[in-house]
CSV table of C-alpha atoms (C1' of nucleotides) in Angstrom, one decimal:
chain,number,residue,atom,x,y,z
H,95,UNK,CA,129.9,111.0,99.0
H,96,UNK,CA,131.3,107.3,99.4
H,97,UNK,CA,131.5,104.9,96.6
H,98,UNK,CA,128.3,104.9,94.8
H,99,UNK,CA,126.5,101.4,95.4
H,100,UNK,CA,124.0,99.4,93.4
H,101,UNK,CA,121.0,99.3,95.6
H,102,UNK,CA,119.5,96.3,94.5
H,103,UNK,CA,122.7,94.3,95.0
H,104,UNK,CA,122.9,95.3,98.6
H,105,UNK,CA,119.3,94.6,99.2
H,106,UNK,CA,119.8,91.3,97.8
H,107,UNK,CA,122.9,90.6,100.0
H,108,UNK,CA,120.5,91.6,102.9
H,109,UNK,CA,117.7,89.3,101.7
H,110,UNK,CA,120.3,86.4,101.4
H,111,UNK,CA,121.1,87.0,105.0
H,112,UNK,CA,117.6,87.0,106.0
H,113,UNK,CA,117.0,83.6,104.2
H,114,UNK,CA,120.0,82.2,106.2
H,115,UNK,CA,118.6,83.2,109.4
H,116,UNK,CA,115.0,82.3,108.6
H,117,UNK,CA,116.1,78.8,107.3
H,118,UNK,CA,118.4,78.0,110.4
H,119,UNK,CA,116.2,79.7,113.2
H,120,UNK,CA,112.9,80.3,111.8
H,121,UNK,CA,110.9,83.3,110.5
H,122,UNK,CA,110.6,84.3,114.2
H,123,UNK,CA,114.2,85.1,114.7
H,124,UNK,CA,114.4,87.3,111.6
H,125,UNK,CA,115.0,90.8,113.3
H,126,UNK,CA,116.7,93.6,111.9
H,127,UNK,CA,119.7,93.1,114.2
H,128,UNK,CA,119.8,89.4,113.5
H,129,UNK,CA,119.7,89.9,109.8
H,130,UNK,CA,122.2,92.7,109.8
H,131,UNK,CA,124.5,90.6,112.1
H,132,UNK,CA,124.2,87.8,109.6
H,133,UNK,CA,125.0,89.9,106.8
H,134,UNK,CA,127.8,91.4,108.5
H,135,UNK,CA,126.4,94.9,108.8
H,136,UNK,CA,124.6,97.1,111.3
H,137,UNK,CA,120.9,97.6,111.6
H,138,UNK,CA,121.4,101.2,110.2
H,139,UNK,CA,122.6,99.7,106.8
H,140,UNK,CA,119.5,97.5,106.6
H,141,UNK,CA,117.3,100.6,107.7
H,142,UNK,CA,118.8,102.4,105.0
H,143,UNK,CA,117.9,100.0,102.3
H,144,UNK,CA,114.6,99.0,103.7
H,145,UNK,CA,112.7,101.7,105.3
H,146,UNK,CA,110.6,99.1,107.2
H,147,UNK,CA,110.7,95.6,108.1
H,148,UNK,CA,107.7,94.6,106.1
H,149,UNK,CA,109.5,96.0,103.1
H,150,UNK,CA,112.5,93.8,103.9
H,151,UNK,CA,110.3,90.5,104.1
H,152,UNK,CA,108.4,91.4,100.9
H,153,UNK,CA,111.8,91.9,99.0
H,154,UNK,CA,113.1,88.5,100.4
H,155,UNK,CA,109.9,86.8,99.3
H,156,UNK,CA,110.5,87.9,95.6
H,157,UNK,CA,114.1,86.7,95.9
H,158,UNK,CA,112.9,83.1,96.9
H,159,UNK,CA,110.5,83.2,94.0
H,160,UNK,CA,113.6,84.4,91.8
H,161,UNK,CA,115.4,81.4,93.1
H,162,UNK,CA,112.8,79.2,92.0
H,163,UNK,CA,112.4,80.6,88.7
H,164,UNK,CA,116.3,80.3,88.0
H,165,UNK,CA,116.3,76.8,89.2
H,166,UNK,CA,113.2,75.8,86.9
H,167,UNK,CA,114.7,77.6,83.9
H,168,UNK,CA,118.2,75.8,84.4
H,169,UNK,CA,116.3,72.4,84.8
H,170,UNK,CA,114.6,73.1,81.5
H,171,UNK,CA,117.8,74.1,79.8
H,172,UNK,CA,119.4,70.7,80.9
H,173,UNK,CA,116.6,68.9,79.2
H,174,UNK,CA,117.7,70.0,75.6
H,175,UNK,CA,115.4,71.3,72.9
H,176,UNK,CA,111.8,70.2,72.5
H,177,UNK,CA,111.4,67.7,75.5
H,178,UNK,CA,108.5,65.5,76.0
H,179,UNK,CA,105.7,67.3,78.0
H,180,UNK,CA,105.9,64.8,80.8
H,181,UNK,CA,109.8,65.2,81.2
H,182,UNK,CA,109.5,68.9,81.0
H,183,UNK,CA,106.6,69.0,83.7
H,184,UNK,CA,108.5,66.3,85.8
H,185,UNK,CA,111.7,68.6,85.8
H,186,UNK,CA,109.8,71.5,86.8
H,187,UNK,CA,108.0,69.8,89.7
H,188,UNK,CA,111.1,68.3,91.1
H,189,UNK,CA,112.6,71.7,91.3
H,190,UNK,CA,109.9,72.5,93.6
H,191,UNK,CA,110.6,69.8,96.1
H,192,UNK,CA,113.3,70.4,98.7
H,193,UNK,CA,115.3,67.4,97.8
H,194,UNK,CA,118.8,69.1,98.6
H,195,UNK,CA,119.9,71.3,101.3
H,196,UNK,CA,119.5,74.5,99.2
H,197,UNK,CA,116.1,73.7,98.2
H,198,UNK,CA,115.4,72.6,101.8
H,199,UNK,CA,116.4,76.1,103.1
H,200,UNK,CA,114.4,77.9,100.4
H,201,UNK,CA,111.5,75.7,101.3
H,202,UNK,CA,111.7,76.4,105.0
H,203,UNK,CA,111.8,80.3,104.1
H,204,UNK,CA,108.7,79.8,101.8
H,205,UNK,CA,106.8,77.9,104.4
H,206,UNK,CA,107.4,80.5,107.0
H,207,UNK,CA,106.3,83.1,104.4
H,208,UNK,CA,103.0,80.9,103.9
H,209,UNK,CA,102.5,81.3,107.4
H,210,UNK,CA,103.4,85.0,107.4
H,211,UNK,CA,100.9,85.7,104.3
H,212,UNK,CA,98.2,84.4,106.4
H,213,UNK,CA,97.9,87.9,108.1
H,214,UNK,CA,99.5,90.1,105.3
H,215,UNK,CA,97.4,90.4,102.3
H,216,UNK,CA,100.2,91.9,100.0
H,217,UNK,CA,102.4,89.0,100.8
H,218,UNK,CA,99.7,86.7,100.1
H,219,UNK,CA,99.1,88.6,96.8
H,220,UNK,CA,102.8,87.7,95.7
H,221,UNK,CA,102.6,84.2,96.6
H,222,UNK,CA,99.2,83.8,94.6
H,223,UNK,CA,100.8,85.2,91.7
H,224,UNK,CA,103.6,83.0,91.8
H,225,UNK,CA,101.5,79.8,92.0
H,226,UNK,CA,99.0,80.9,89.5
H,227,UNK,CA,101.8,81.4,87.0
H,228,UNK,CA,102.9,78.1,87.5
H,229,UNK,CA,99.6,76.3,87.1
H,230,UNK,CA,99.0,78.4,83.8
H,231,UNK,CA,102.1,77.1,82.6
H,232,UNK,CA,101.5,73.5,83.6
H,233,UNK,CA,98.1,73.9,82.0
H,234,UNK,CA,99.6,74.5,78.5
H,235,UNK,CA,101.0,70.9,78.6
H,236,UNK,CA,98.6,69.0,80.4
H,237,UNK,CA,94.8,69.0,80.9
H,238,UNK,CA,93.7,71.9,83.0
H,239,UNK,CA,92.4,70.0,86.2
H,240,UNK,CA,95.6,67.7,86.0
H,241,UNK,CA,97.7,70.8,86.1
H,242,UNK,CA,95.6,72.2,89.3
H,243,UNK,CA,95.9,68.7,91.1
H,244,UNK,CA,99.6,68.3,90.2
H,245,UNK,CA,100.6,71.6,91.7
H,246,UNK,CA,98.8,70.8,94.9
H,247,UNK,CA,100.2,67.5,94.9
H,248,UNK,CA,103.6,69.0,94.7
H,249,UNK,CA,103.2,71.5,97.4
H,250,UNK,CA,101.8,68.8,99.8
H,251,UNK,CA,104.7,66.6,99.0
H,252,UNK,CA,107.3,69.5,99.7
H,253,UNK,CA,105.4,70.0,103.1
H,254,UNK,CA,105.8,66.5,104.1
H,255,UNK,CA,109.4,66.4,102.7
H,256,UNK,CA,110.2,69.4,104.9
H,257,UNK,CA,108.9,67.9,108.0
H,258,UNK,CA,110.8,64.4,107.2
H,259,UNK,CA,107.3,62.9,107.1
H,260,UNK,CA,108.1,61.4,103.6
H,261,UNK,CA,111.2,60.3,102.2
H,262,UNK,CA,112.6,61.6,98.8
H,263,UNK,CA,111.9,58.2,97.3
H,264,UNK,CA,108.3,58.2,98.5
H,265,UNK,CA,107.7,61.5,97.4
H,266,UNK,CA,109.3,60.9,93.9
H,267,UNK,CA,107.2,57.8,93.7
H,268,UNK,CA,104.1,59.5,94.5
H,269,UNK,CA,105.0,62.2,91.8
H,270,UNK,CA,105.9,59.9,89.0
H,271,UNK,CA,102.7,57.7,90.0
H,272,UNK,CA,100.6,60.7,89.4
H,273,UNK,CA,102.2,61.5,86.1
H,274,UNK,CA,101.7,58.0,85.0
H,275,UNK,CA,98.0,58.1,85.6
H,276,UNK,CA,98.0,61.6,83.4
H,277,UNK,CA,100.4,60.6,80.6
H,278,UNK,CA,100.2,56.8,80.6
H,279,UNK,CA,102.7,54.5,81.9
H,280,UNK,CA,105.9,54.9,80.1
A,206,UNK,CA,91.8,77.4,148.9
A,207,UNK,CA,89.4,78.7,146.2
A,208,UNK,CA,87.1,76.4,144.4
A,209,UNK,CA,88.9,73.4,143.2
A,210,UNK,CA,89.1,73.7,139.3
A,211,UNK,CA,89.7,70.8,136.7
A,212,UNK,CA,93.1,71.6,135.2
A,213,UNK,CA,92.4,70.3,131.7
A,214,UNK,CA,89.4,72.4,131.4
A,215,UNK,CA,91.3,75.6,132.0
A,216,UNK,CA,94.2,74.6,129.7
A,217,UNK,CA,91.6,74.0,127.0
A,218,UNK,CA,90.0,77.4,127.5
A,219,UNK,CA,93.6,79.0,127.4
A,220,UNK,CA,94.4,76.9,124.2
A,221,UNK,CA,91.0,78.0,122.6
A,222,UNK,CA,92.0,81.6,123.4
A,223,UNK,CA,95.5,81.0,121.9
A,224,UNK,CA,93.8,79.7,118.6
A,225,UNK,CA,91.6,82.8,118.2
A,226,UNK,CA,94.5,84.9,118.5
A,227,UNK,CA,96.7,82.8,116.1
A,228,UNK,CA,93.8,82.5,113.6
A,229,UNK,CA,93.0,86.3,113.7
A,230,UNK,CA,96.5,87.8,114.1
A,231,UNK,CA,98.9,85.1,113.2
A,232,UNK,CA,101.1,82.9,115.6
A,233,UNK,CA,103.6,85.7,116.0
A,234,UNK,CA,100.9,87.6,117.7
A,235,UNK,CA,100.6,84.6,120.2
A,236,UNK,CA,102.2,85.9,123.4
A,237,UNK,CA,101.5,85.2,127.0
A,238,UNK,CA,99.8,88.6,127.4
A,239,UNK,CA,97.6,88.5,124.2
A,240,UNK,CA,96.5,85.0,124.9
A,241,UNK,CA,95.5,85.8,128.6
A,242,UNK,CA,93.7,89.0,127.4
A,243,UNK,CA,91.6,86.9,124.9
A,244,UNK,CA,91.0,84.4,127.4
A,245,UNK,CA,89.7,87.3,129.7
A,246,UNK,CA,92.5,86.4,132.2
A,247,UNK,CA,95.7,87.4,133.6
A,248,UNK,CA,99.3,86.3,132.5
A,249,UNK,CA,99.6,84.8,136.1
A,250,UNK,CA,96.8,82.5,135.3
A,251,UNK,CA,98.4,81.3,132.0
A,252,UNK,CA,101.5,80.8,133.8
A,253,UNK,CA,99.9,78.8,136.4
A,254,UNK,CA,98.8,76.2,134.0
A,255,UNK,CA,101.6,76.3,131.6
A,256,UNK,CA,104.9,76.6,133.1
A,257,UNK,CA,106.5,77.8,129.9
A,258,UNK,CA,105.2,79.1,126.7
A,259,UNK,CA,106.4,76.2,124.6
A,260,UNK,CA,104.4,73.9,126.8
A,261,UNK,CA,101.3,76.1,126.1
A,262,UNK,CA,101.8,75.8,122.2
A,263,UNK,CA,102.3,72.1,122.5
A,264,UNK,CA,99.1,71.6,124.4
A,265,UNK,CA,97.4,74.0,121.8
A,266,UNK,CA,98.6,72.0,118.8
A,267,UNK,CA,97.2,68.7,120.4
A,268,UNK,CA,94.0,70.5,120.8
A,269,UNK,CA,93.9,71.2,116.9
A,270,UNK,CA,94.5,67.5,116.2
A,271,UNK,CA,91.9,66.9,118.7
A,272,UNK,CA,89.5,68.9,116.6
A,273,UNK,CA,90.4,67.4,113.4
A,274,UNK,CA,89.9,64.0,114.9
A,275,UNK,CA,86.6,64.8,116.3
A,276,UNK,CA,85.5,66.3,112.9
A,277,UNK,CA,86.5,63.2,111.3
A,278,UNK,CA,84.6,60.8,113.5
A,279,UNK,CA,81.7,62.9,113.1
A,280,UNK,CA,82.1,62.4,109.4
A,281,UNK,CA,82.4,58.8,109.7
A,282,UNK,CA,79.3,58.5,111.8
A,283,UNK,CA,77.2,60.6,109.3
A,284,UNK,CA,77.9,58.2,106.7
A,285,UNK,CA,75.9,55.2,108.3
A,286,UNK,CA,77.3,51.6,108.5
A,287,UNK,CA,79.8,50.1,106.3
A,288,UNK,CA,80.2,53.1,103.8
A,289,UNK,CA,82.1,52.3,100.4
A,290,UNK,CA,85.6,52.9,100.9
A,291,UNK,CA,85.5,55.7,98.5
A,292,UNK,CA,83.0,57.7,100.3
A,293,UNK,CA,84.6,57.1,103.6
A,294,UNK,CA,88.0,58.4,102.4
A,295,UNK,CA,86.3,61.3,100.7
A,296,UNK,CA,84.3,62.4,103.9
A,297,UNK,CA,87.6,62.2,105.7
A,298,UNK,CA,89.7,64.0,103.1
A,299,UNK,CA,87.1,66.8,103.1
A,300,UNK,CA,87.5,67.4,106.8
A,301,UNK,CA,91.0,68.0,106.2
A,302,UNK,CA,90.0,70.9,103.9
A,303,UNK,CA,89.5,74.5,105.1
A,304,UNK,CA,86.1,74.7,103.4
A,305,UNK,CA,84.2,76.6,106.4
A,306,UNK,CA,85.4,79.4,108.7
A,307,UNK,CA,85.9,77.1,111.6
A,308,UNK,CA,88.2,74.8,109.5
A,309,UNK,CA,89.8,77.7,108.0
A,310,UNK,CA,90.7,78.9,111.6
A,311,UNK,CA,92.2,75.5,112.4
A,312,UNK,CA,94.0,75.4,109.1
A,313,UNK,CA,95.5,78.7,109.9
A,314,UNK,CA,96.4,77.5,113.2
A,315,UNK,CA,97.9,74.3,111.6
A,316,UNK,CA,99.9,76.0,109.1
A,317,UNK,CA,101.4,78.3,111.7
A,318,UNK,CA,102.5,75.4,113.6
A,319,UNK,CA,104.0,73.9,110.6
A,320,UNK,CA,106.3,76.8,110.5
A,321,UNK,CA,106.8,76.7,114.2
A,322,UNK,CA,107.7,73.1,113.9
A,323,UNK,CA,110.6,73.8,111.6
A,324,UNK,CA,112.8,74.9,114.5
A,325,UNK,CA,110.9,72.8,117.1
A,326,UNK,CA,111.9,68.9,116.8
A,327,UNK,CA,109.3,68.0,119.5
A,328,UNK,CA,106.6,70.0,117.8
A,329,UNK,CA,107.4,68.4,114.4
A,330,UNK,CA,107.1,64.9,116.1
A,331,UNK,CA,103.7,65.6,117.2
A,332,UNK,CA,102.7,66.5,113.6
A,333,UNK,CA,104.5,63.6,112.1
A,334,UNK,CA,102.7,61.2,114.2
A,335,UNK,CA,99.3,62.7,113.2
A,336,UNK,CA,99.9,62.5,109.3
A,337,UNK,CA,101.3,59.0,109.7
A,338,UNK,CA,98.2,57.9,111.6
A,339,UNK,CA,96.1,59.3,108.8
A,340,UNK,CA,98.1,57.6,106.0
A,341,UNK,CA,98.0,54.4,107.7
A,342,UNK,CA,94.3,54.5,108.0
A,343,UNK,CA,94.1,55.7,104.4
A,344,UNK,CA,96.2,52.7,103.6
A,345,UNK,CA,93.8,50.2,104.9
A,346,UNK,CA,91.2,51.1,102.1
A,347,UNK,CA,93.2,51.9,99.1
A,348,UNK,CA,96.6,50.9,97.6
A,349,UNK,CA,99.6,52.1,99.7
A,350,UNK,CA,101.1,54.5,97.3
A,351,UNK,CA,97.7,56.1,96.5
A,352,UNK,CA,97.1,56.6,100.1
A,353,UNK,CA,100.5,58.7,100.3
A,354,UNK,CA,99.6,60.7,97.3
A,355,UNK,CA,96.0,61.5,98.5
A,356,UNK,CA,97.3,62.7,101.7
A,357,UNK,CA,99.8,64.9,100.1
A,358,UNK,CA,97.2,66.2,97.6
A,359,UNK,CA,94.9,67.1,100.4
A,360,UNK,CA,97.4,68.9,102.3
A,361,UNK,CA,98.5,71.0,99.1
A,362,UNK,CA,94.8,71.7,98.4
A,363,UNK,CA,94.4,72.9,102.0
A,364,UNK,CA,97.2,75.2,101.7
A,365,UNK,CA,96.0,76.9,98.3
A,366,UNK,CA,92.5,77.0,99.9
A,367,UNK,CA,93.8,78.9,102.9
A,368,UNK,CA,95.6,81.5,100.7
A,369,UNK,CA,92.5,81.8,98.4
A,370,UNK,CA,94.6,80.6,95.6
A,371,UNK,CA,92.1,77.6,94.8
A,372,UNK,CA,88.3,78.1,95.3
A,373,UNK,CA,86.4,75.4,97.0
A,374,UNK,CA,85.1,73.9,93.6
A,375,UNK,CA,88.5,73.7,92.1
A,376,UNK,CA,89.9,71.9,95.3
A,377,UNK,CA,86.9,69.6,95.4
A,378,UNK,CA,87.3,69.0,91.7
A,379,UNK,CA,90.8,67.8,92.1
A,380,UNK,CA,90.1,65.7,95.1
A,381,UNK,CA,87.2,63.9,93.3
A,382,UNK,CA,89.3,63.7,90.0
A,383,UNK,CA,92.1,61.8,92.1
A,384,UNK,CA,89.6,59.4,93.7
A,385,UNK,CA,88.1,58.7,90.2
A,386,UNK,CA,91.6,57.8,89.1
A,387,UNK,CA,92.1,55.6,91.9
A,388,UNK,CA,88.5,53.9,92.5
A,389,UNK,CA,87.5,54.2,88.9
A,390,UNK,CA,84.8,56.7,87.6
A,391,UNK,CA,81.5,56.2,89.4
Q,32,DG,C1',88.3,77.6,164.1
Q,33,DT,C1',92.9,77.3,162.9
Q,34,DT,C1',96.0,75.8,159.6
Q,35,DT,C1',97.3,74.5,155.3
Q,36,DT,C1',97.0,74.5,150.4
Q,37,DT,C1',95.3,76.1,145.9
Q,38,DG,C1',94.0,79.7,142.3
Q,39,DC,C1',95.2,83.6,140.6
Q,40,DA,C1',96.8,88.7,140.4
Q,41,DT,C1',100.2,92.0,140.6
Q,42,DC,C1',104.7,93.6,139.8
Q,43,DA,C1',109.6,93.6,138.5
Q,44,DC,C1',113.5,92.2,135.7
Q,45,DG,C1',116.5,92.0,131.9
Q,46,DA,C1',116.4,91.0,127.3
Q,47,DC,C1',114.8,92.1,122.8
Q,48,DT,C1',111.9,94.5,119.4
Q,49,DG,C1',111.1,98.0,115.2
Q,50,DT,C1',111.9,102.8,114.3
Q,51,DA,C1',113.7,107.4,114.4
Q,52,DA,C1',117.3,111.0,115.2
Q,53,DT,C1',121.8,112.2,114.8
Q,54,DG,C1',126.6,111.8,113.6
Q,55,DT,C1',130.4,111.1,110.2
Q,56,DA,C1',133.4,110.3,106.6
Q,57,DA,C1',134.0,109.9,101.8
Q,58,DA,C1',133.2,110.6,97.0
Q,59,DA,C1',130.6,113.0,93.3
Q,60,DC,C1',129.3,117.6,91.5
Q,61,DG,C1',129.7,122.3,90.3
M,218,DC,C1',138.3,123.7,95.9
M,219,DG,C1',134.2,123.9,98.1
M,220,DT,C1',129.8,122.1,98.6
M,221,DT,C1',126.4,119.0,98.6
M,222,DT,C1',125.0,114.4,98.4
M,223,DT,C1',125.1,109.6,99.5
M,224,DA,C1',126.4,105.4,102.6
M,225,DC,C1',126.6,103.9,106.7
M,226,DA,C1',127.3,103.8,112.1
M,227,DT,C1',125.8,104.8,116.6
M,228,DT,C1',122.6,105.8,119.9
M,229,DA,C1',118.1,106.5,121.9
M,230,DC,C1',113.3,105.2,122.6
M,231,DA,C1',109.2,103.3,123.8
M,232,DG,C1',107.2,99.1,123.7
M,233,DT,C1',106.7,94.1,124.1
M,234,DC,C1',108.4,89.8,125.2
M,235,DG,C1',109.0,85.5,128.6
M,236,DT,C1',109.8,84.5,133.1
M,237,DG,C1',110.3,84.8,138.3
M,238,DA,C1',109.0,86.4,142.8
M,239,DT,C1',105.6,87.8,145.9
M,240,DG,C1',101.1,88.6,147.5
M,241,DC,C1',96.4,87.5,149.2
M,242,DA,C1',91.9,85.8,149.3
M,243,DA,C1',89.3,81.7,149.5
M,244,DA,C1',88.1,77.1,150.3
M,245,DA,C1',89.7,72.4,151.8
M,246,DA,C1',91.8,69.8,155.5
M,247,DC,C1',92.1,68.9,160.2
DNA sequence: GTTTTTGCATCACGACTGTAATGTAAAACG
DNA sequence: CGTTTTACATTACAGTCGTGATGCAAAAAC
């Protein structure tokens, strides 16, 4: 048989191509053929690694979650040891905002998946777990109701940033303003 | 010629059918044929009133905006004359939250259109105008940065309500908590 | 009453979709 | 070395999509 291949590596390559297509042309442009072409492969390859399209979509969603997780971890590490709760929370929240092209792309994919999840319960479940994990973590360093509010606020800011309704300065101002009201003015 | 017909009435009927399809099966299920079938008509009729699909989508989006506007107006009227700013703002914000089946349907359609707008600049423009009008109005009765934050918060809460990540009580608690922090505890 | 216009239905077209079936070459395995 | 297994390509299929063309009955216009 041909050179043995790491399946998850190939699957990740395909998912990356999917995300490029979704970010540039919307989730509705995500078809087996477009994704395959973007990945420089054939539909047969995609079919080999994902029996069905839904399976591929679900995997891609998990890849996006992974990206966010990695970025948040990196942001935490960049803060040094035992940071102030406010700084930590701010660093994490900022990673959820689409402030650069990379995060905008992820954000667009995430948004597309939100709409996708509206009719796919299993997709919705993946998203729910992601945000609940985040809220639980926030709740360990700030009062519970504030964690809930902050998460929703960040999500709303992300939405308005994506549509260019809010500027980066406006969004960061809103975030810092809310953190002020929770932790007190610095 | 056959009985003369009010075009906007027919267009609205079609848009209503579109929204039913979108709410139940997602925006990706919105096709000329499905919408026509849901409206009890043929694709020829739909084509007669909307030259192209995009035209139909755009009109439907404006219908959703109209729904929201009507609901907000009704909520304001229900408050009686010269209400307290906080009560007025709360009433408006609540109308943006998908707390009953009707608003959930609208919310799902609105969310689907958010994703749709990611690749359609003209659709994005319609949405931008809607939220900016809202923010401007909020800003007339509360400090400007708070209006910005509130709008984003409500949008985020709406998103989490739609995905059943937050309960109605949680979302309303977050909204009231934020209003407390702006207007002072009642 | 004839003509014209309008509302809508029907059908055809080419493009695209997800999926299944089949083929093929290469490397691992016994 | 021969066989089996794996990775991937190619092709075929039935279905759906948006759109344009054509048809036709009914009512308005004259």
